[in-house]
mmCIF file of N, CA and C in Angstrom:
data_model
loop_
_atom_site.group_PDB
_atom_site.id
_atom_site.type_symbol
_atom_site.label_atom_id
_atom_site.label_comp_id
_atom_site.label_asym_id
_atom_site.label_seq_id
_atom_site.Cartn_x
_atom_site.Cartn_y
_atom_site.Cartn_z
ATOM 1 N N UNK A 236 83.068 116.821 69.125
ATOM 2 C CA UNK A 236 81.970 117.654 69.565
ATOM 3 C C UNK A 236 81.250 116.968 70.710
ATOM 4 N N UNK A 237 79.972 116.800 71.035
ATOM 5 C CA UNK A 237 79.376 116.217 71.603
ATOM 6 C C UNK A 237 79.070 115.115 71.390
ATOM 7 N N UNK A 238 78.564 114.260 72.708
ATOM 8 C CA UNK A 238 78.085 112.699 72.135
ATOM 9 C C UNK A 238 76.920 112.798 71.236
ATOM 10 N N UNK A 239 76.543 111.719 70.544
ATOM 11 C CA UNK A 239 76.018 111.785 69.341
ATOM 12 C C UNK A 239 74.662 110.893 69.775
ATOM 13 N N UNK A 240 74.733 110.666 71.199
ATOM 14 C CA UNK A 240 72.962 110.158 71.574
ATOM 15 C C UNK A 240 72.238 111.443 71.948
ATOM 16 N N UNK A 241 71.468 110.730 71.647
ATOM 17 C CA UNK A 241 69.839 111.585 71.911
ATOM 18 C C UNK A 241 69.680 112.245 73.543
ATOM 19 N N UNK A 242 68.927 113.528 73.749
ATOM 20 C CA UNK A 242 69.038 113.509 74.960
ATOM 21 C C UNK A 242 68.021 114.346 75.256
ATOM 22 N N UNK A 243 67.725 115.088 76.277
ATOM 23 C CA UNK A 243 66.447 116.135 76.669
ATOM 24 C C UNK A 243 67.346 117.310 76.370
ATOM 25 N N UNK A 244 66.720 118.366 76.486
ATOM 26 C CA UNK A 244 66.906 119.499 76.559
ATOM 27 C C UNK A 244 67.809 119.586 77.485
ATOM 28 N N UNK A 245 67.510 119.216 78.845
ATOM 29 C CA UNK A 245 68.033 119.917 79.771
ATOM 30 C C UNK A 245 69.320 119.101 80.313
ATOM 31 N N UNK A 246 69.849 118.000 79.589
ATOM 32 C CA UNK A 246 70.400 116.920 79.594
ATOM 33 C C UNK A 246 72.257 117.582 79.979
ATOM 34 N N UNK A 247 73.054 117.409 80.778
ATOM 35 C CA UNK A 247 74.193 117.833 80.722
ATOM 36 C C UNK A 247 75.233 117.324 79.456
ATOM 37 N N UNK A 248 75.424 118.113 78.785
ATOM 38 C CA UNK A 248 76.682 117.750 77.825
ATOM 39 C C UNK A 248 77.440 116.752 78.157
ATOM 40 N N UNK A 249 77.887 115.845 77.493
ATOM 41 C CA UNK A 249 78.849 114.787 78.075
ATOM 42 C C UNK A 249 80.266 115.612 76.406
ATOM 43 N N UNK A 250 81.052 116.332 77.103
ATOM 44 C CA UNK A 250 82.047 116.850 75.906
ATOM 45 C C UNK A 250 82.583 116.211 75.757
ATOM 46 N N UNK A 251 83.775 115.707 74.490
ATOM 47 C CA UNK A 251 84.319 114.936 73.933
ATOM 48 C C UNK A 251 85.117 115.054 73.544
ATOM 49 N N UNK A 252 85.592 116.322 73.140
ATOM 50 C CA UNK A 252 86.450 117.352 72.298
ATOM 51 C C UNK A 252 86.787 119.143 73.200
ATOM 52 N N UNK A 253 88.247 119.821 73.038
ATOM 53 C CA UNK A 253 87.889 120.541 73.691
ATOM 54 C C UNK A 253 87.313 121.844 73.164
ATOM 55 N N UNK A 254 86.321 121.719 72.000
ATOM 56 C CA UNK A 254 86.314 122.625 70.952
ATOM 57 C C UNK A 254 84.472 122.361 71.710
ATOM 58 N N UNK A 255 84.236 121.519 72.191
ATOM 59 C CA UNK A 255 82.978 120.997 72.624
ATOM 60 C C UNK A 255 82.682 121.331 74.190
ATOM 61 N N UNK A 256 84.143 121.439 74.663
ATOM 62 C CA UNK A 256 84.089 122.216 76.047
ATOM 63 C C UNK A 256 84.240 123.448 76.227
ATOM 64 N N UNK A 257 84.626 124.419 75.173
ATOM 65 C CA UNK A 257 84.332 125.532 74.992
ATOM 66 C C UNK A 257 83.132 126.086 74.283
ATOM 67 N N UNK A 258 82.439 125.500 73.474
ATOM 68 C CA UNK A 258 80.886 126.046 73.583
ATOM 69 C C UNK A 258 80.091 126.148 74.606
ATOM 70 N N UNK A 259 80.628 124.381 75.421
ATOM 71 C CA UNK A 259 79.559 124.928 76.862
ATOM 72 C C UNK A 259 79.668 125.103 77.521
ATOM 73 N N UNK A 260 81.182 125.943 77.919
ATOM 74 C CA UNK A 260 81.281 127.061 79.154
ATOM 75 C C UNK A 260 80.868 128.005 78.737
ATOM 76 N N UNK A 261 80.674 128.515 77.248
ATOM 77 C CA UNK A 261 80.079 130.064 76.707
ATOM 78 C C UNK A 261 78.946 129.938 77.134
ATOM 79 N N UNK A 262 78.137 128.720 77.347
ATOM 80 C CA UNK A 262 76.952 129.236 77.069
ATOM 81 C C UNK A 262 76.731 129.196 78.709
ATOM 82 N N UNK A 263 77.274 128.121 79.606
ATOM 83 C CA UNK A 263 77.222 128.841 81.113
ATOM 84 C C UNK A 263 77.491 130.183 81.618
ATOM 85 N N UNK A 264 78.695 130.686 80.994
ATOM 86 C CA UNK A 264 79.025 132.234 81.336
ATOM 87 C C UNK A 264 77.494 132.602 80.702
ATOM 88 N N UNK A 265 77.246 132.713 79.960
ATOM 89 C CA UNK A 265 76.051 133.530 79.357
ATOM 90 C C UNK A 265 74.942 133.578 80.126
ATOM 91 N N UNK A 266 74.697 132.079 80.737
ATOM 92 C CA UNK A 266 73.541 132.085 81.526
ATOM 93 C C UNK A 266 73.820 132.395 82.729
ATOM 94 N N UNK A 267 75.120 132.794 83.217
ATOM 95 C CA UNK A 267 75.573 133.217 84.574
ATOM 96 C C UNK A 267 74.824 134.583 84.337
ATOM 97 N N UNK A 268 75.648 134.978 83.470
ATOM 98 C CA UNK A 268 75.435 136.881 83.292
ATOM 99 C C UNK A 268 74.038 136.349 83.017
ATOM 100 N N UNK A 269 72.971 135.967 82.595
ATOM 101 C CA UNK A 269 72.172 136.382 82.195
ATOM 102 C C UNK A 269 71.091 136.387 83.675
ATOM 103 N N UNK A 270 70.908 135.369 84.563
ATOM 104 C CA UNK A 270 70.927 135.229 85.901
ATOM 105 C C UNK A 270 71.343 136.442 86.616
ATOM 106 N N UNK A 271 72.576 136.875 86.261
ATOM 107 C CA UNK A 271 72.807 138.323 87.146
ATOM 108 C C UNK A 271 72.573 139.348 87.121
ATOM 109 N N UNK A 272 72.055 139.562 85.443
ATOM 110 C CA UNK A 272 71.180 140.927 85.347
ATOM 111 C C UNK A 272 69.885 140.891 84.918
ATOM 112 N N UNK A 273 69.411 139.579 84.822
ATOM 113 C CA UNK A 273 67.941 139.937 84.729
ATOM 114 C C UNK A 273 67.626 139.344 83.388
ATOM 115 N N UNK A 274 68.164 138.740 82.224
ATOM 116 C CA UNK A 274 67.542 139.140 81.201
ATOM 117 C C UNK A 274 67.294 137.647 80.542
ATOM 118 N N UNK A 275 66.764 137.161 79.000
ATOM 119 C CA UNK A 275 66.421 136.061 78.406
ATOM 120 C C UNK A 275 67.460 135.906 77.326
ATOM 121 N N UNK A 276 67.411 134.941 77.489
ATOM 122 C CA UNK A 276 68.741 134.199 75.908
ATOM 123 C C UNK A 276 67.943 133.244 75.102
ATOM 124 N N UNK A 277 68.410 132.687 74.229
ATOM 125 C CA UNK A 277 68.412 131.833 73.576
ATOM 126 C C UNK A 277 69.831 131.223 72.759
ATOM 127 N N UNK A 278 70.026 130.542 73.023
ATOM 128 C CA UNK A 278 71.069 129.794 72.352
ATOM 129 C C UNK A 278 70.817 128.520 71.572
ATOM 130 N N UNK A 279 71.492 128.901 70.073
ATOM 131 C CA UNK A 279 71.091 127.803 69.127
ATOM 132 C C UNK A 279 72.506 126.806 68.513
ATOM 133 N N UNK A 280 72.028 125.812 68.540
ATOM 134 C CA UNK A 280 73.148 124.938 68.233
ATOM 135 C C UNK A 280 73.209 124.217 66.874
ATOM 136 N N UNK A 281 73.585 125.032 65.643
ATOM 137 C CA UNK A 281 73.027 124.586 64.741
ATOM 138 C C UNK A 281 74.623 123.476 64.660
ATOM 139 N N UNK A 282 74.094 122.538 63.798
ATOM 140 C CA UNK A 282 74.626 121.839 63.469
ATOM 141 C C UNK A 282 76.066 122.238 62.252
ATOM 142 N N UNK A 283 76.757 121.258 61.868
ATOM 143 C CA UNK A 283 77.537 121.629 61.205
ATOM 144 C C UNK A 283 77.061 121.211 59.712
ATOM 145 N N UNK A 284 77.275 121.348 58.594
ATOM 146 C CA UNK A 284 76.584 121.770 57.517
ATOM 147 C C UNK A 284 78.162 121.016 56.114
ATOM 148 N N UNK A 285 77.796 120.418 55.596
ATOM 149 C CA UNK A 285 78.938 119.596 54.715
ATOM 150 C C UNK A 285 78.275 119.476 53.314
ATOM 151 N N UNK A 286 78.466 120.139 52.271
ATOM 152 C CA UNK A 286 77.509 120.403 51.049
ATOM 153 C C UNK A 286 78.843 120.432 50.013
ATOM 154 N N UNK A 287 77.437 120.491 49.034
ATOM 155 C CA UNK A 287 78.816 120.652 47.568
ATOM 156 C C UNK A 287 79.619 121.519 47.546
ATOM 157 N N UNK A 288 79.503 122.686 47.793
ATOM 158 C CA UNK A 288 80.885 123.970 48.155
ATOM 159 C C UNK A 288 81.252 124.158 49.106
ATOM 160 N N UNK A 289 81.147 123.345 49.909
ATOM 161 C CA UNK A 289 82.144 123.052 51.096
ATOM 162 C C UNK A 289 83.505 122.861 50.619
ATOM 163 N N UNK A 290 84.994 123.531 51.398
ATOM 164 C CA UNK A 290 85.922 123.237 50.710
ATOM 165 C C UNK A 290 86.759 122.593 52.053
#
């Protein structure tokens, strides 16, 4: 996934994985289109999640 230091918000991805370079071209296309017609996003990066019923 991504590197695992700390960073700003606005910090460029350093990818690692190419499962990590495809989240953040989605979210560039997104902010392309979103730039081209006008509108607001939000994009959330939740983490990945490893619990007792995890299989």
């Amino acid at each position: 996934m991504f590197s695992t230091e700390k960073s700003k918000e606005n910090t460029i991805p350093q990818c690692i994985s190419p499962y990590a370079i495809t989240k953040y071209a989605s979210e560039k296309y997104l902010d392309n289109y979103a730039n081209t017609y006008g509108f607001k996003y939000t994009v959330l990066r939740d983490a990945t999640i490893f619990g007792s019923r995890h299989n």
